[in-house]
Each structure stands twice: as structure tokens, then as C-alpha cells.
Amino acid sequence: MTNEPGWLPNVVQALLLAWRKPLSVQQIQQLLESEQLTSSEIQTALQQLETQLEPGALRLHKVASGYRLQICGSYTTYIERLWEERPQRYSRA
């Protein structure tokens, strides 16, 4: 896989999706230690990932503890439907 062009941004995306918590550059570097990547290479991969995601629904977001993937705000009205409150049904007493 490491010989495929663009492999690192895809691997970083997979890590972020699987973990569902922010990951720092150092954490990504530790997870991929067998590839012996520098923090600069990981930063470049994060920039490439950000560019790849730009036209889609996901965005790469930097937070205090690292990077995470989140849904673009323009999709909020659709996502909110997942959590629509349904009226409670009460049984007759």
C-alpha cells in the first residue's frame, strides 16, 4: 500500500474515521511508526487530505488535541433528521 500514490492521506483518513476522536500528528506518527514518517510528512498528508475532502461532505478540522473529521455545516438540516424527536406515545392507564 505504501507504494501507491496518495496512500498516506487515505490512511490518515481511515485512522480518523475509525478512532472518532481527534488524533495529533504525534499520535498518527506513533500509529504509523513502521513507515518511519516525519511529522512534516504527516502534516503534508493532512493538507492533502483537507484538499481531497473539500468538495465532499466531510471536512478535516483542527482542534486543540489534534485533527478530526466532521460533517460540513451545510448538511446540518439533513443530519438533524437522524435525531428528530418523535412524540411519546402513552398507553392508557
C-alpha atoms as an extended CHARMM CRD file, in Angstrom:
* protein
*
        93  EXT
         1         1  MET       CA              0.0000000000        0.0000000000        0.0000000000  PROA      1               0.0000000000
         2         2  THR       CA              2.8160000000        2.4210000000        0.8010000000  PROA      2               0.0000000000
         3         3  ASN       CA              3.9410000000        2.3680000000       -2.8230000000  PROA      3               0.0000000000
         4         4  GLU       CA              0.5540000000        3.6030000000       -4.0770000000  PROA      4               0.0000000000
         5         5  PRO       CA              0.3890000000        7.3180000000       -4.8700000000  PROA      5               0.0000000000
         6         6  GLY       CA             -1.5570000000        9.2660000000       -2.2670000000  PROA      6               0.0000000000
         7         7  TRP       CA             -1.5900000000        6.3760000000        0.2150000000  PROA      7               0.0000000000
         8         8  LEU       CA             -0.7920000000        8.4430000000        3.2990000000  PROA      8               0.0000000000
         9         9  PRO       CA             -3.7650000000       10.8640000000        3.1720000000  PROA      9               0.0000000000
        10        10  ASN       CA             -6.0540000000        7.8630000000        2.7060000000  PROA      10              0.0000000000
        11        11  VAL       CA             -4.5220000000        6.0460000000        5.6640000000  PROA      11              0.0000000000
        12        12  VAL       CA             -4.8320000000        9.1620000000        7.8350000000  PROA      12              0.0000000000
        13        13  GLN       CA             -8.4790000000        9.4880000000        6.8080000000  PROA      13              0.0000000000
        14        14  ALA       CA             -9.1050000000        5.8510000000        7.7270000000  PROA      14              0.0000000000
        15        15  LEU       CA             -7.4440000000        6.3540000000       11.1340000000  PROA      15              0.0000000000
        16        16  LEU       CA             -9.5410000000        9.4410000000       11.8640000000  PROA      16              0.0000000000
        17        17  LEU       CA            -12.7590000000        7.7050000000       10.8270000000  PROA      17              0.0000000000
        18        18  ALA       CA            -12.0070000000        4.6060000000       12.8360000000  PROA      18              0.0000000000
        19        19  TRP       CA            -10.9430000000        6.3890000000       16.0250000000  PROA      19              0.0000000000
        20        20  ARG       CA            -13.7170000000        9.0330000000       16.0360000000  PROA      20              0.0000000000
        21        21  LYS       CA            -11.6260000000       11.1920000000       18.3810000000  PROA      21              0.0000000000
        22        22  PRO       CA             -9.0490000000       13.8040000000       17.4440000000  PROA      22              0.0000000000
        23        23  LEU       CA             -5.5950000000       12.4700000000       16.6670000000  PROA      23              0.0000000000
        24        24  SER       CA             -2.4590000000       14.5740000000       16.9790000000  PROA      24              0.0000000000
        25        25  VAL       CA              0.3900000000       14.4500000000       14.4810000000  PROA      25              0.0000000000
        26        26  GLN       CA              2.4490000000       12.6120000000       17.1140000000  PROA      26              0.0000000000
        27        27  GLN       CA             -0.2830000000       10.0000000000       17.6230000000  PROA      27              0.0000000000
        28        28  ILE       CA             -0.5370000000        9.4210000000       13.8770000000  PROA      28              0.0000000000
        29        29  GLN       CA              3.2340000000        9.1460000000       13.7280000000  PROA      29              0.0000000000
        30        30  GLN       CA              3.1940000000        6.5300000000       16.5120000000  PROA      30              0.0000000000
        31        31  LEU       CA              0.4150000000        4.5570000000       14.8210000000  PROA      31              0.0000000000
        32        32  LEU       CA              2.4340000000        4.5110000000       11.6010000000  PROA      32              0.0000000000
        33        33  GLU       CA              5.8580000000        4.0930000000       13.2040000000  PROA      33              0.0000000000
        34        34  SER       CA              6.7600000000        1.1350000000       10.9730000000  PROA      34              0.0000000000
        35        35  GLU       CA              6.6620000000        3.5320000000        7.9930000000  PROA      35              0.0000000000
        36        36  GLN       CA              9.1650000000        5.8730000000        9.7360000000  PROA      36              0.0000000000
        37        37  LEU       CA              7.3440000000        9.0480000000        8.7660000000  PROA      37              0.0000000000
        38        38  THR       CA              8.3940000000       12.5190000000        9.8290000000  PROA      38              0.0000000000
        39        39  SER       CA              5.9290000000       14.9710000000       11.3310000000  PROA      39              0.0000000000
        40        40  SER       CA              6.4290000000       17.0780000000        8.1990000000  PROA      40              0.0000000000
        41        41  GLU       CA              5.2700000000       14.1840000000        6.0050000000  PROA      41              0.0000000000
        42        42  ILE       CA              2.1950000000       13.7230000000        8.1770000000  PROA      42              0.0000000000
        43        43  GLN       CA              1.4370000000       17.4670000000        8.0480000000  PROA      43              0.0000000000
        44        44  THR       CA              1.6790000000       17.3170000000        4.2510000000  PROA      44              0.0000000000
        45        45  ALA       CA             -0.6660000000       14.3160000000        4.2090000000  PROA      45              0.0000000000
        46        46  LEU       CA             -3.1430000000       16.2370000000        6.3940000000  PROA      46              0.0000000000
        47        47  GLN       CA             -3.0370000000       19.1570000000        3.9460000000  PROA      47              0.0000000000
        48        48  GLN       CA             -3.5840000000       16.7730000000        1.0360000000  PROA      48              0.0000000000
        49        49  LEU       CA             -6.4820000000       15.1470000000        2.8650000000  PROA      49              0.0000000000
        50        50  GLU       CA             -8.0380000000       18.5360000000        3.5120000000  PROA      50              0.0000000000
        51        51  THR       CA             -7.8440000000       19.3060000000       -0.2140000000  PROA      51              0.0000000000
        52        52  GLN       CA             -9.2810000000       15.8870000000       -1.1610000000  PROA      52              0.0000000000
        53        53  LEU       CA            -12.2400000000       16.3270000000        1.1850000000  PROA      53              0.0000000000
        54        54  GLU       CA            -13.0500000000       19.8900000000        0.0830000000  PROA      54              0.0000000000
        55        55  PRO       CA            -15.7840000000       19.0910000000       -2.4660000000  PROA      55              0.0000000000
        56        56  GLY       CA            -17.4830000000       16.4940000000       -0.2620000000  PROA      56              0.0000000000
        57        57  ALA       CA            -19.4800000000       16.3410000000        2.9500000000  PROA      57              0.0000000000
        58        58  LEU       CA            -16.5250000000       15.7500000000        5.2920000000  PROA      58              0.0000000000
        59        59  ARG       CA            -14.0370000000       18.3350000000        6.4940000000  PROA      59              0.0000000000
        60        60  LEU       CA            -10.7410000000       17.9920000000        8.2940000000  PROA      60              0.0000000000
        61        61  HSD       CA            -10.9130000000       20.1400000000       11.4150000000  PROA      61              0.0000000000
        62        62  LYS       CA             -8.0170000000       21.0790000000       13.6800000000  PROA      62              0.0000000000
        63        63  VAL       CA             -8.8370000000       21.1910000000       17.3870000000  PROA      63              0.0000000000
        64        64  ALA       CA             -6.6550000000       21.6390000000       20.4540000000  PROA      64              0.0000000000
        65        65  SER       CA             -5.9790000000       17.9090000000       20.8090000000  PROA      65              0.0000000000
        66        66  GLY       CA             -5.3200000000       17.1960000000       17.1260000000  PROA      66              0.0000000000
        67        67  TYR       CA             -7.3040000000       16.6300000000       13.9560000000  PROA      67              0.0000000000
        68        68  ARG       CA            -10.7370000000       15.1670000000       13.4490000000  PROA      68              0.0000000000
        69        69  LEU       CA            -13.2100000000       14.6720000000       10.6440000000  PROA      69              0.0000000000
        70        70  GLN       CA            -16.5560000000       16.3920000000       10.8180000000  PROA      70              0.0000000000
        71        71  ILE       CA            -19.5130000000       16.9090000000        8.5600000000  PROA      71              0.0000000000
        72        72  CYS       CA            -19.6800000000       20.1820000000        6.6750000000  PROA      72              0.0000000000
        73        73  GLY       CA            -22.1720000000       22.6030000000        8.2270000000  PROA      73              0.0000000000
        74        74  SER       CA            -24.2320000000       22.8730000000        5.0440000000  PROA      74              0.0000000000
        75        75  TYR       CA            -25.5170000000       19.3440000000        5.7060000000  PROA      75              0.0000000000
        76        76  THR       CA            -26.8400000000       20.1350000000        9.1850000000  PROA      76              0.0000000000
        77        77  THR       CA            -30.5180000000       20.1720000000        8.1840000000  PROA      77              0.0000000000
        78        78  TYR       CA            -30.2050000000       16.6520000000        6.8260000000  PROA      78              0.0000000000
        79        79  ILE       CA            -28.1760000000       15.3060000000        9.7430000000  PROA      79              0.0000000000
        80        80  GLU       CA            -30.6380000000       16.7240000000       12.2820000000  PROA      80              0.0000000000
        81        81  ARG       CA            -33.2590000000       14.3860000000       10.8550000000  PROA      81              0.0000000000
        82        82  LEU       CA            -31.3860000000       11.4960000000       12.3940000000  PROA      82              0.0000000000
        83        83  TRP       CA            -32.2470000000       12.8500000000       15.8270000000  PROA      83              0.0000000000
        84        84  GLU       CA            -35.7710000000       14.1090000000       15.2380000000  PROA      84              0.0000000000
        85        85  GLU       CA            -37.8390000000       13.8200000000       18.3330000000  PROA      85              0.0000000000
        86        86  ARG       CA            -40.8820000000       11.6940000000       17.9680000000  PROA      86              0.0000000000
        87        87  PRO       CA            -43.9160000000       12.3700000000       20.1250000000  PROA      87              0.0000000000
        88        88  GLN       CA            -44.0810000000        9.9700000000       23.0290000000  PROA      88              0.0000000000
        89        89  ARG       CA            -46.8960000000        7.5010000000       22.9900000000  PROA      89              0.0000000000
        90        90  TYR       CA            -48.5890000000        6.8800000000       26.2550000000  PROA      90              0.0000000000
        91        91  SER       CA            -50.5330000000        3.7560000000       26.9350000000  PROA      91              0.0000000000
        92        92  ARG       CA            -53.9460000000        4.0060000000       28.5100000000  PROA      92              0.0000000000
        93        93  ALA       CA            -53.8160000000        3.6110000000       32.2090000000  PROA      93              0.0000000000
